[in-house]
Tab-separated table of C-alpha atoms and ligand atoms in Angstrom:
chain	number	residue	atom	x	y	z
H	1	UNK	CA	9.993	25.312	11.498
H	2	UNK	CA	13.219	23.395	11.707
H	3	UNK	CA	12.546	21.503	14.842
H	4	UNK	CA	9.189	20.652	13.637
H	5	UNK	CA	10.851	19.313	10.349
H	6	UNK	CA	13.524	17.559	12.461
H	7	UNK	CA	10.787	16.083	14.971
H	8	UNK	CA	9.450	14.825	11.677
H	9	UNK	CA	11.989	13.346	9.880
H	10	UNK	CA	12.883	11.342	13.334
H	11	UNK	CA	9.590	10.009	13.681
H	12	UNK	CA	9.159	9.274	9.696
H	13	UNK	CA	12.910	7.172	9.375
H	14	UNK	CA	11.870	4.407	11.892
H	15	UNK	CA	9.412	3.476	9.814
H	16	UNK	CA	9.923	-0.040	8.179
H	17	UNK	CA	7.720	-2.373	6.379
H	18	UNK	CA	6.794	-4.712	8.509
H	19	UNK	CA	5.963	-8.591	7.054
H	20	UNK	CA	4.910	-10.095	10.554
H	21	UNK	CA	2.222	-8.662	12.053
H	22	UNK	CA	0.333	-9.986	15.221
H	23	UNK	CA	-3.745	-9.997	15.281
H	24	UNK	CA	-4.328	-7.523	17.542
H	25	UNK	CA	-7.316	-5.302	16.624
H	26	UNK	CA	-6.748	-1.968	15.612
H	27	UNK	CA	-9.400	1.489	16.722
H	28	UNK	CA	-11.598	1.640	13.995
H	29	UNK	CA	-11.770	5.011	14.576
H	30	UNK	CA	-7.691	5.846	14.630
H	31	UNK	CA	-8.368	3.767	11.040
H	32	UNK	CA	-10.622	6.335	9.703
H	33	UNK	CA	-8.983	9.412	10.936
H	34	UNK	CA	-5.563	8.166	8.648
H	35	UNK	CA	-8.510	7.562	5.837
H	36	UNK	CA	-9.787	11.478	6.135
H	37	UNK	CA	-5.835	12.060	5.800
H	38	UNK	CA	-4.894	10.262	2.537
H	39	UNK	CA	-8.330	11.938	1.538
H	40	UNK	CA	-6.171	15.191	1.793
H	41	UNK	CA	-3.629	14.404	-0.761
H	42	UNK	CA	-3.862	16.341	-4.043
H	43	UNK	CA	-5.337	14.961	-7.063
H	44	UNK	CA	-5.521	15.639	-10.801
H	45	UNK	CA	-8.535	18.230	-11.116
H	46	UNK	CA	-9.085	17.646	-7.586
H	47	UNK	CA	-11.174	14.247	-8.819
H	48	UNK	CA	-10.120	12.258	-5.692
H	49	UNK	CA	-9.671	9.382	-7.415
H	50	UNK	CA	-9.105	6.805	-5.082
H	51	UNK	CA	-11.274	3.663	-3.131
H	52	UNK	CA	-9.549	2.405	0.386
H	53	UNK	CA	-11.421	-1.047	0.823
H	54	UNK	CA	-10.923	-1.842	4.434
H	55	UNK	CA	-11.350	-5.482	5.504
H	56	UNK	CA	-10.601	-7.109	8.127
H	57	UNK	CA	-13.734	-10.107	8.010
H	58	UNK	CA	-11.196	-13.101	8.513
H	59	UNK	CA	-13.069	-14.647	5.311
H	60	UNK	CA	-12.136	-11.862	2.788
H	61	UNK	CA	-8.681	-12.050	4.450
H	62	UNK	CA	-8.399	-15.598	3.597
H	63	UNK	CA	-9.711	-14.982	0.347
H	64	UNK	CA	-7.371	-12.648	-0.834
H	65	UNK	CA	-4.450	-14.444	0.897
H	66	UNK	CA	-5.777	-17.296	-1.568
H	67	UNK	CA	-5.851	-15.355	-4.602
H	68	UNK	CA	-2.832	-13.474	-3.496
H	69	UNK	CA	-0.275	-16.591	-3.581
H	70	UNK	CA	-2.121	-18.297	-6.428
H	71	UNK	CA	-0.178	-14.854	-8.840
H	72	UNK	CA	2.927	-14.758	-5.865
H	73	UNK	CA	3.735	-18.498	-7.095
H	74	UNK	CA	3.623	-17.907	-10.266
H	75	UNK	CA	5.734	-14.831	-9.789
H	76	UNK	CA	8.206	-16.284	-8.000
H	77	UNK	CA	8.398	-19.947	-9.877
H	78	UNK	CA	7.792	-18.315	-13.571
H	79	UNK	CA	7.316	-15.079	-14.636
H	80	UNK	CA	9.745	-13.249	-12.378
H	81	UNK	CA	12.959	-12.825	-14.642
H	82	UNK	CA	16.551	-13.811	-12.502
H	83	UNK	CA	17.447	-10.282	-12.045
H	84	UNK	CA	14.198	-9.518	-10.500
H	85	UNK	CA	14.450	-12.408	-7.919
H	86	UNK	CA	18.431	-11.407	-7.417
H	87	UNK	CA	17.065	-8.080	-6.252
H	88	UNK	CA	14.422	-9.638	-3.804
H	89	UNK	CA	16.625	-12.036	-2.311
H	90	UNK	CA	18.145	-9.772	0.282
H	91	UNK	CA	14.144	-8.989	1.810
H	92	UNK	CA	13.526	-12.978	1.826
H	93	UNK	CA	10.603	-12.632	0.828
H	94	UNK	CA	8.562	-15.581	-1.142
H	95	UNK	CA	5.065	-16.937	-2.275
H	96	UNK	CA	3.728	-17.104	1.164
H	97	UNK	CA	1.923	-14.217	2.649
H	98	UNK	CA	0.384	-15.058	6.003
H	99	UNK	CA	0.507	-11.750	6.939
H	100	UNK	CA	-2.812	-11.343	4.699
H	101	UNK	CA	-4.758	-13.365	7.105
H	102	UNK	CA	-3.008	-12.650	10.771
H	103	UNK	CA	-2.686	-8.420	10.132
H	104	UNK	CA	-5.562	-6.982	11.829
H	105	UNK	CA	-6.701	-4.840	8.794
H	106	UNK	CA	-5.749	-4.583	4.769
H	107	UNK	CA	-6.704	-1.896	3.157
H	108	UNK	CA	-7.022	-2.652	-0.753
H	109	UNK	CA	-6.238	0.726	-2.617
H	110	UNK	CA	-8.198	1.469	-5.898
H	111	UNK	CA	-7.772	3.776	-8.640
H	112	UNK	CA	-10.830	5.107	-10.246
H	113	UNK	CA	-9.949	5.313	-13.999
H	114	UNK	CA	-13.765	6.931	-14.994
H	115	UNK	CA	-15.826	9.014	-12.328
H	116	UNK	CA	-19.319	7.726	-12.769
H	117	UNK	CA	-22.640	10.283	-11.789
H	118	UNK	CA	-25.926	9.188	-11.068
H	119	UNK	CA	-27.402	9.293	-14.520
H	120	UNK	CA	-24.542	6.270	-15.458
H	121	UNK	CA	-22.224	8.804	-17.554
H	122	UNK	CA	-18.353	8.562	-17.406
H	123	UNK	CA	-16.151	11.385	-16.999
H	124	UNK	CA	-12.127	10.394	-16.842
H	125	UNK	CA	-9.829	11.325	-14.349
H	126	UNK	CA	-6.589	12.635	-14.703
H	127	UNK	CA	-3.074	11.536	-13.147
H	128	UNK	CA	-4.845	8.231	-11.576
H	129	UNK	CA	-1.789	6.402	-10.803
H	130	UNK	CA	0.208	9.482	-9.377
H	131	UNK	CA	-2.522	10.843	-7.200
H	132	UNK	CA	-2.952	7.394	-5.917
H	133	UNK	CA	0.145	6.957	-5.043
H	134	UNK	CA	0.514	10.452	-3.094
H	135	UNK	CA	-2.603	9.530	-1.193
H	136	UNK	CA	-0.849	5.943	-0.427
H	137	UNK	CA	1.700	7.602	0.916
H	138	UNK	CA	0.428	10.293	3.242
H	139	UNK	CA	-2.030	7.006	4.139
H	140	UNK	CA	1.152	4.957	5.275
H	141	UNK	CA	2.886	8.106	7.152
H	142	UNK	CA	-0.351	8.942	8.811
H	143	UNK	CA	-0.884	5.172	10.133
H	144	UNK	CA	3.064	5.498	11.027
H	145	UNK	CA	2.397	8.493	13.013
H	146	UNK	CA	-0.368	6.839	15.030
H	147	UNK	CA	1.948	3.703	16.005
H	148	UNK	CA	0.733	1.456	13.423
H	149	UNK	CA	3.089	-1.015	11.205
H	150	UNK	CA	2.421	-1.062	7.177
H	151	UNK	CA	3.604	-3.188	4.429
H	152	UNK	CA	2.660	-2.254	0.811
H	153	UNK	CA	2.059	-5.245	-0.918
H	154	UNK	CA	1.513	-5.481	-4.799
H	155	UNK	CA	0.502	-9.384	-5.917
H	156	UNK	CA	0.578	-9.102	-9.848
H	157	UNK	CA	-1.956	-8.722	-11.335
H	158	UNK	CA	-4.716	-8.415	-9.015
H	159	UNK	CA	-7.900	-8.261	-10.958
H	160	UNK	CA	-9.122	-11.059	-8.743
H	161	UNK	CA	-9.606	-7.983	-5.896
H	162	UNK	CA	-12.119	-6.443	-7.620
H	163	UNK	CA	-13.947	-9.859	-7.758
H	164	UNK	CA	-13.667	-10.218	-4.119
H	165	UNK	CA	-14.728	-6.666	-2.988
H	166	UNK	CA	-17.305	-6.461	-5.663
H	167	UNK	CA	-15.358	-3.139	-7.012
H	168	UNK	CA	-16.529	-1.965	-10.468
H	169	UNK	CA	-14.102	-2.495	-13.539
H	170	UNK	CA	-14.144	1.041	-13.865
H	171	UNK	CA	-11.394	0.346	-10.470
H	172	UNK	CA	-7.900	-0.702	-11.014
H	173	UNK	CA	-6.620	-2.145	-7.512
H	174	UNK	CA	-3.023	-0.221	-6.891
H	175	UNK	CA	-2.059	-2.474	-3.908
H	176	UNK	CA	-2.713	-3.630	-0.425
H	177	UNK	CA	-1.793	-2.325	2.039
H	178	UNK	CA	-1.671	-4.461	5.156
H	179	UNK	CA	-2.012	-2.532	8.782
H	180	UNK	CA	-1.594	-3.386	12.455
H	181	UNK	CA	0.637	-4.270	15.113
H	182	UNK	CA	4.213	-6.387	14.129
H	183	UNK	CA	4.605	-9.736	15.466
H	184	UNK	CA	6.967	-9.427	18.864
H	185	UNK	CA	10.065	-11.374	17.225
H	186	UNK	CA	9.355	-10.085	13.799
H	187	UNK	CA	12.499	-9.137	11.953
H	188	UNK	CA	13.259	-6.955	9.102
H	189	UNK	CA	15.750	-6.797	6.577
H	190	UNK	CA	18.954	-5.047	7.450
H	191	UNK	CA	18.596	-2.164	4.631
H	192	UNK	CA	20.236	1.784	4.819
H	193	UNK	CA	18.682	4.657	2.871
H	194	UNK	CA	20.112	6.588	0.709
H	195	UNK	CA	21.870	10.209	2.019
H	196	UNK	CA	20.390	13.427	0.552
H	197	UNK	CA	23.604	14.330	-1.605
H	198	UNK	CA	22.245	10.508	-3.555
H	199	UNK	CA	18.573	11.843	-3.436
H	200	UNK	CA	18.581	15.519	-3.796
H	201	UNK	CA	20.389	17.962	-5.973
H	202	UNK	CA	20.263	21.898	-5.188
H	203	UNK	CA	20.285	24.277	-8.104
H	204	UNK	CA	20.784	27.535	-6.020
H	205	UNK	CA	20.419	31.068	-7.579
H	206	UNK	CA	23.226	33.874	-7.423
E	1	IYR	N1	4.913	-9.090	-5.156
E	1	IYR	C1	5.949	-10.018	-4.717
E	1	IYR	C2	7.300	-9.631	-5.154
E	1	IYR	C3	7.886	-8.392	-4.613
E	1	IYR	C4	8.238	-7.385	-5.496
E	1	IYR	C5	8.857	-6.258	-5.046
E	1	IYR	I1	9.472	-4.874	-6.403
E	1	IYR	C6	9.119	-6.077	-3.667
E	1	IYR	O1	9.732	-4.915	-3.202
E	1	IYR	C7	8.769	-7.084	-2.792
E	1	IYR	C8	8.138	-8.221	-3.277
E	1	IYR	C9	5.859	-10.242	-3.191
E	1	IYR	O2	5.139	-9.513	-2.512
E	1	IYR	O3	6.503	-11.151	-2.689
């Protein structure tokens, strides 16, 4: 058990978001195998609530890198508040987002607010946002674990995605979630994590 947790836990900490990402093509089907995994994650009432729109037509990339920066530059030259930007500063990151063109493959995450059955009636879901995000998140670990690069990536808002893909408005996009190969002389910020006294606390019996 320990060595498989260990094994783990080494693979799992060299992952890093990734902002330059070269076009190489990714296996469509190492793509859906990581799908079928996020599709494991637990849900409220096991609804599943969650849409992965996978695109990688360079049209719809352009597209959303178009609507992306049109809310990224009005983040970044109006609504973001000082703080906000002082806490971005170290990632240098800004409006531009090539990276939503040149990755090989975004996947736009929905979640599904309503469930919707074949006669047109709604029935709600419960914990949409959290069971999203587990799925995200055993998405990104199972793409890490197959040698592929991530960035999450959260333009605000993003209505305009369920324009693009044609999603219902019973959908409320959670983020992107770009996916390939990184650029050769890509970088990354120079950030630690946390230790596990800072995370964890241990309330032991006896
Ligand atoms: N969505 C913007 C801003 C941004 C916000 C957070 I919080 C980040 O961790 C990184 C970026 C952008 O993508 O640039």
């Amino acid at each position: 058990m320990l060595t498989r947790a260990d094994e783990f836990y080494r693979l799992m900490k060299t992952r890093r978001s990734v902002r330059g990402f070269s076009s190489s093509p990714i296996p469509p089907q190492v793509l859906e195998s990581c799908l079928m995994t996020a599709g494991t994650a637990p849900s409220g009432a096991n609804r599943q609530p969650w849409h992965f729109a996978v695109v990688d037509n360079p049209a719809i990339k352009q597209e959303i890198r178009l609507g992306a920066e049109a809310e990224e530059r009005e983040f970044y030259q109006r609504r973001a508040p000082s703080e906000w930007l002082d806490a971005l500063a170290p990632l240098g990151t800004d409006e531009h987002k090539p990276f939503l063109e040149t990755a090989a493959c975004l996947i736009v995450i929905f979640g599904q607010k309503f469930d919707v059955d074949n006669r047109g009636d709604k029935h709600k879901n419960y914990y949409v946002p959290e069971s999203v995000g587990i799925a995200t998140g055993m998405l990104i670990t199972a793409l890490h674990n197959a040698g592929l690069a991530t960035l999450t990536h959260t333009p605000s808002p993003m209505k305009f995605l369920n324009n693009i893909l044609q999603r219902p408005s019973t959908e409320k996009p959670a983020m992107i979630l770009v996916v390939g190969y990184p650029e050769a002389d890509t970088e990354v910020p120079d950030i630690t994590r946390k230790t596990l006294d800072q995370i964890a606390s241990f309330h032991n019996g006896a």
